[in-house]
mmCIF file of C-alpha atoms in Angstrom:
data_model
loop_
_atom_site.group_PDB
_atom_site.id
_atom_site.type_symbol
_atom_site.label_atom_id
_atom_site.label_comp_id
_atom_site.label_asym_id
_atom_site.label_seq_id
_atom_site.Cartn_x
_atom_site.Cartn_y
_atom_site.Cartn_z
ATOM 1 C CA MET A 4 15.538 96.209 14.159
ATOM 2 C CA GLU A 5 18.259 97.439 11.859
ATOM 3 C CA SER A 6 17.605 98.381 8.285
ATOM 4 C CA PRO A 7 18.211 95.441 5.895
ATOM 5 C CA PHE A 8 19.933 97.815 3.495
ATOM 6 C CA PRO A 9 23.403 99.340 3.709
ATOM 7 C CA SER A 10 23.469 103.118 3.703
ATOM 8 C CA ARG A 11 23.717 104.791 0.315
ATOM 9 C CA ALA A 12 27.121 106.155 1.298
ATOM 10 C CA GLU A 13 28.324 102.548 1.457
ATOM 11 C CA LEU A 14 26.957 101.814 -2.004
ATOM 12 C CA ASP A 15 27.767 104.863 -4.109
ATOM 13 C CA PRO A 16 29.957 107.961 -4.063
ATOM 14 C CA PRO A 17 28.230 110.922 -2.386
ATOM 15 C CA GLU A 18 25.819 112.921 -4.542
ATOM 16 C CA GLN A 19 24.933 116.572 -4.183
ATOM 17 C CA THR A 20 21.169 116.023 -4.121
ATOM 18 C CA PRO A 21 18.801 113.714 -2.244
ATOM 19 C CA HIS A 22 17.832 110.540 -4.056
ATOM 20 C CA VAL A 23 14.105 109.739 -4.121
ATOM 21 C CA CYS A 24 12.630 106.450 -5.325
ATOM 22 C CA LEU A 25 9.144 106.921 -6.793
ATOM 23 C CA LEU A 26 7.007 103.802 -7.261
ATOM 24 C CA ALA A 27 3.986 103.941 -9.572
ATOM 25 C CA CYS A 28 2.018 100.906 -8.424
ATOM 26 C CA SER A 29 -0.921 100.632 -10.828
ATOM 27 C CA PRO A 30 -1.196 97.764 -13.334
ATOM 28 C CA HIS A 31 -3.044 100.193 -15.634
ATOM 29 C CA PRO A 32 -0.805 102.406 -17.826
ATOM 30 C CA ASP A 33 -1.568 106.112 -18.101
ATOM 31 C CA GLY A 34 -4.301 106.025 -15.477
ATOM 32 C CA SER A 35 -4.903 108.372 -12.565
ATOM 33 C CA THR A 36 -2.143 106.797 -10.449
ATOM 34 C CA ASP A 37 0.420 107.359 -13.194
ATOM 35 C CA ALA A 38 -0.798 110.940 -13.592
ATOM 36 C CA ALA A 39 -0.275 111.538 -9.875
ATOM 37 C CA ALA A 40 3.205 110.008 -10.108
ATOM 38 C CA ARG A 41 4.128 112.372 -12.947
ATOM 39 C CA LEU A 42 3.018 115.386 -10.918
ATOM 40 C CA LEU A 43 5.041 114.157 -7.964
ATOM 41 C CA GLU A 44 8.097 113.626 -10.141
ATOM 42 C CA GLN A 45 7.872 117.169 -11.512
ATOM 43 C CA ALA A 46 7.641 118.574 -7.988
ATOM 44 C CA LEU A 47 10.637 116.530 -6.832
ATOM 45 C CA LEU A 48 12.765 117.550 -9.807
ATOM 46 C CA SER A 49 11.855 121.202 -9.316
ATOM 47 C CA HIS A 50 13.201 120.907 -5.775
ATOM 48 C CA GLY A 51 16.497 119.512 -7.062
ATOM 49 C CA ALA A 52 15.988 115.875 -6.068
ATOM 50 C CA THR A 53 17.298 112.968 -8.110
ATOM 51 C CA VAL A 54 14.333 110.724 -8.955
ATOM 52 C CA ASP A 55 14.386 107.007 -9.724
ATOM 53 C CA ARG A 56 10.897 106.326 -11.081
ATOM 54 C CA ILE A 57 9.741 102.704 -11.076
ATOM 55 C CA CYS A 58 6.536 101.482 -12.755
ATOM 56 C CA LEU A 59 5.985 98.103 -11.118
ATOM 57 C CA ARG A 60 3.990 96.715 -14.044
ATOM 58 C CA GLU A 61 7.081 96.933 -16.259
ATOM 59 C CA TYR A 62 8.964 94.324 -14.225
ATOM 60 C CA ALA A 63 8.760 90.579 -13.703
ATOM 61 C CA LEU A 64 7.476 90.116 -10.145
ATOM 62 C CA HIS A 65 6.651 86.665 -8.865
ATOM 63 C CA PRO A 66 4.480 86.710 -5.722
ATOM 64 C CA CYS A 67 5.654 85.039 -2.535
ATOM 65 C CA ILE A 68 4.340 81.478 -2.138
ATOM 66 C CA GLY A 69 5.314 81.027 1.512
ATOM 67 C CA CYS A 70 7.712 78.201 0.685
ATOM 68 C CA GLY A 71 10.199 79.009 3.461
ATOM 69 C CA TYR A 72 13.176 79.142 1.103
ATOM 70 C CA CYS A 73 14.351 82.512 2.453
ATOM 71 C CA SER A 74 14.247 81.112 5.991
ATOM 72 C CA ALA A 75 16.431 78.158 5.040
ATOM 73 C CA HIS A 76 18.667 80.286 2.758
ATOM 74 C CA PRO A 77 19.039 83.722 4.420
ATOM 75 C CA GLY A 78 19.276 86.569 1.944
ATOM 76 C CA HIS A 79 17.963 84.499 -0.955
ATOM 77 C CA CYS A 80 14.554 83.836 -2.504
ATOM 78 C CA PHE A 81 13.417 80.879 -4.573
ATOM 79 C CA PHE A 82 12.441 83.410 -7.280
ATOM 80 C CA ASP A 83 15.709 85.350 -7.320
ATOM 81 C CA GLY A 84 15.718 85.155 -11.126
ATOM 82 C CA ASP A 85 12.998 87.801 -11.468
ATOM 83 C CA ASP A 86 13.339 91.587 -11.044
ATOM 84 C CA VAL A 87 12.431 91.897 -7.364
ATOM 85 C CA ALA A 88 15.960 91.828 -5.934
ATOM 86 C CA ASP A 89 17.011 94.652 -8.256
ATOM 87 C CA LEU A 90 13.958 96.729 -7.297
ATOM 88 C CA PHE A 91 14.722 96.324 -3.602
ATOM 89 C CA ARG A 92 18.327 97.314 -4.337
ATOM 90 C CA ARG A 93 17.149 100.512 -6.025
ATOM 91 C CA MET A 94 14.909 101.290 -3.074
ATOM 92 C CA GLY A 95 17.907 100.704 -0.827
ATOM 93 C CA HIS A 96 19.775 103.508 -2.587
ATOM 94 C CA ALA A 97 17.065 106.036 -1.765
ATOM 95 C CA ASP A 98 17.030 108.748 0.879
ATOM 96 C CA SER A 99 13.248 108.775 0.580
ATOM 97 C CA LEU A 100 10.505 106.682 -0.965
ATOM 98 C CA ILE A 101 7.162 107.704 -2.491
ATOM 99 C CA LEU A 102 4.448 105.286 -3.599
ATOM 100 C CA SER A 103 1.541 106.235 -5.868
ATOM 101 C CA ILE A 104 -1.156 103.598 -5.320
ATOM 102 C CA PRO A 105 -4.678 102.925 -6.615
ATOM 103 C CA VAL A 106 -7.226 101.500 -4.178
ATOM 104 C CA TYR A 107 -8.759 98.205 -5.336
ATOM 105 C CA PHE A 108 -11.574 96.797 -3.180
ATOM 106 C CA TYR A 109 -10.291 98.818 -0.206
ATOM 107 C CA GLY A 110 -6.795 97.329 -0.580
ATOM 108 C CA PRO A 111 -3.703 97.422 -2.818
ATOM 109 C CA PRO A 112 -3.713 96.027 -6.369
ATOM 110 C CA ALA A 113 -2.482 92.452 -6.673
ATOM 111 C CA LEU A 114 0.722 93.570 -8.382
ATOM 112 C CA LEU A 115 1.761 95.701 -5.417
ATOM 113 C CA LYS A 116 0.668 93.166 -2.812
ATOM 114 C CA GLY A 117 2.722 90.482 -4.558
ATOM 115 C CA PHE A 118 5.762 92.761 -4.431
ATOM 116 C CA ILE A 119 5.164 93.635 -0.777
ATOM 117 C CA ASP A 120 4.996 89.962 0.194
ATOM 118 C CA ARG A 121 8.462 89.419 -1.272
ATOM 119 C CA ALA A 122 9.833 91.583 1.548
ATOM 120 C CA GLN A 123 9.577 88.394 3.608
ATOM 121 C CA ILE A 124 13.231 87.892 2.721
ATOM 122 C CA PHE A 125 14.074 90.940 4.874
ATOM 123 C CA TRP A 126 11.668 89.958 7.616
ATOM 124 C CA GLU A 127 13.590 86.691 7.924
ATOM 125 C CA GLN A 128 16.823 88.666 8.241
ATOM 126 C CA ARG A 129 15.545 91.032 10.923
ATOM 127 C CA ARG A 130 17.764 91.530 13.941
ATOM 128 C CA GLU A 131 16.923 92.955 17.307
ATOM 129 C CA GLY A 132 19.072 95.804 18.586
ATOM 130 C CA THR A 133 19.652 99.477 17.931
ATOM 131 C CA ARG A 134 17.290 100.825 15.333
ATOM 132 C CA THR A 135 18.848 102.787 12.530
ATOM 133 C CA PRO A 136 17.217 106.096 11.518
ATOM 134 C CA ARG A 137 14.024 105.444 9.602
ATOM 135 C CA ARG A 138 14.163 106.939 6.133
ATOM 136 C CA PRO A 139 11.034 108.936 5.208
ATOM 137 C CA ALA A 140 8.386 107.271 3.062
ATOM 138 C CA HIS A 141 5.257 108.809 1.581
ATOM 139 C CA ALA A 142 2.178 107.479 -0.168
ATOM 140 C CA VAL A 143 -0.471 108.954 -2.431
ATOM 141 C CA LEU A 144 -3.585 106.762 -2.554
ATOM 142 C CA CYS A 145 -6.140 107.275 -5.323
ATOM 143 C CA ALA A 146 -9.647 105.892 -4.856
ATOM 144 C CA ALA A 147 -12.575 106.141 -7.242
ATOM 145 C CA ARG A 148 -15.028 105.979 -4.348
ATOM 146 C CA THR A 149 -15.963 109.197 -2.620
ATOM 147 C CA ARG A 150 -17.284 107.664 0.600
ATOM 148 C CA GLY A 151 -16.182 105.123 3.190
ATOM 149 C CA ASP A 152 -14.653 105.936 6.553
ATOM 150 C CA ARG A 153 -12.203 103.031 6.248
ATOM 151 C CA LEU A 154 -11.521 103.340 2.526
ATOM 152 C CA PHE A 155 -7.737 103.648 2.935
ATOM 153 C CA GLU A 156 -7.264 101.725 6.176
ATOM 154 C CA ALA A 157 -6.145 98.356 4.760
ATOM 155 C CA ASN A 158 -3.587 99.953 2.451
ATOM 156 C CA LEU A 159 -2.064 102.000 5.253
ATOM 157 C CA LEU A 160 -1.789 99.045 7.646
ATOM 158 C CA ILE A 161 -0.043 96.958 4.984
ATOM 159 C CA LEU A 162 2.246 99.812 3.948
ATOM 160 C CA ARG A 163 3.392 100.584 7.494
ATOM 161 C CA CYS A 164 4.405 96.970 8.097
ATOM 162 C CA PHE A 165 6.116 96.681 4.695
ATOM 163 C CA LEU A 166 8.000 99.953 4.966
ATOM 164 C CA ASP A 167 9.118 99.358 8.534
ATOM 165 C CA THR A 168 10.609 96.036 7.424
ATOM 166 C CA LEU A 169 12.637 97.918 4.794
ATOM 167 C CA GLY A 170 13.808 100.646 7.164
ATOM 168 C CA PHE A 171 11.339 103.365 6.180
ATOM 169 C CA SER A 172 8.839 105.310 8.257
ATOM 170 C CA LEU A 173 5.529 106.210 6.626
ATOM 171 C CA HIS A 174 4.674 109.878 6.995
ATOM 172 C CA GLU A 175 1.214 111.386 6.702
ATOM 173 C CA PRO A 176 -0.219 110.125 3.377
ATOM 174 C CA LEU A 177 -2.142 112.036 0.744
ATOM 175 C CA LEU A 178 -5.577 110.409 0.380
ATOM 176 C CA LEU A 179 -7.491 111.302 -2.783
ATOM 177 C CA ARG A 180 -11.151 110.346 -3.197
ATOM 178 C CA GLY A 181 -13.223 110.437 -6.350
ATOM 179 C CA VAL A 182 -10.188 109.868 -8.579
ATOM 180 C CA GLU A 183 -11.059 107.351 -11.283
ATOM 181 C CA ARG A 184 -9.537 108.896 -14.416
ATOM 182 C CA PRO A 185 -6.518 111.143 -15.050
ATOM 183 C CA THR A 186 -8.890 114.006 -15.826
ATOM 184 C CA ASP A 187 -10.154 113.791 -12.242
ATOM 185 C CA LEU A 188 -6.760 115.160 -11.199
ATOM 186 C CA LEU A 189 -6.825 118.062 -13.647
ATOM 187 C CA HIS A 190 -8.139 120.602 -11.200
ATOM 188 C CA SER A 191 -5.919 123.376 -9.938
ATOM 189 C CA GLN A 192 -6.665 122.593 -6.302
ATOM 190 C CA VAL A 193 -5.829 118.884 -6.652
ATOM 191 C CA ILE A 194 -2.707 119.568 -8.708
ATOM 192 C CA ALA A 195 -1.507 122.076 -6.115
ATOM 193 C CA GLN A 196 -2.188 119.547 -3.365
ATOM 194 C CA ILE A 197 -0.111 116.845 -5.084
ATOM 195 C CA GLU A 198 2.712 119.248 -5.945
ATOM 196 C CA ARG A 199 2.816 120.543 -2.369
ATOM 197 C CA PHE A 200 2.950 116.963 -1.119
ATOM 198 C CA GLY A 201 5.864 116.229 -3.475
ATOM 199 C CA LEU A 202 7.762 119.324 -2.328
ATOM 200 C CA GLU A 203 7.300 118.387 1.328
ATOM 201 C CA ALA A 204 8.577 114.890 0.549
ATOM 202 C CA ALA A 205 11.618 116.379 -1.207
ATOM 203 C CA GLU A 206 12.336 118.601 1.782
ATOM 204 C CA GLN A 207 12.202 115.647 4.149
ATOM 205 C CA ALA A 208 14.493 113.662 1.868
ATOM 206 C CA THR A 209 16.923 116.593 1.876
ATOM 207 C CA ARG A 210 16.907 116.750 5.675
ATOM 208 C CA PHE A 211 17.547 113.015 5.914
ATOM 209 C CA TYR A 212 20.306 113.265 3.299
ATOM 210 C CA HIS A 213 22.173 115.866 5.337
ATOM 211 C CA GLU A 214 21.818 114.090 8.705
#
């Protein structure tokens, strides 16, 4: 299946640094997920990446209703008047994608799931054939619970399907337990872990950029 997006070289003049799209996916402002996103952004910028930070809650996102409009009208959605098409366009410019996600009832928050379901427009456009290189994608998942062998499983299954549809490949995620408030991240070991994760993501974006 080919990527539904054109390459960034087809969209914009070449840049000197990799372009990373960072999605903060919590409906709650200034919570632990936003704090993790800020740490990631700092790590990316320190590595010289260009960062396009998106807070999903700041945009008008209508969830998919399974109406079949995109099947009958390829490349278009019944709700094209909201912000989703522009968000997918911005993701299409990226060499790499990072999502910072809270875990709600073992799954993604409704806001993110509604956005994910809108990728049906690209699923309808899928074509069999030579697969284009999968751009790297990364996810940081923050859960208040400290236990549960399958705590992150639903999120990761959904993300892999979503990202593959958009031409991304999900790399090893960072799974954080016991993170309910921003202060739960304010420990040197956790901060170092998030920053290291961001630097590794920036390095992978750089490698992809130069391929």
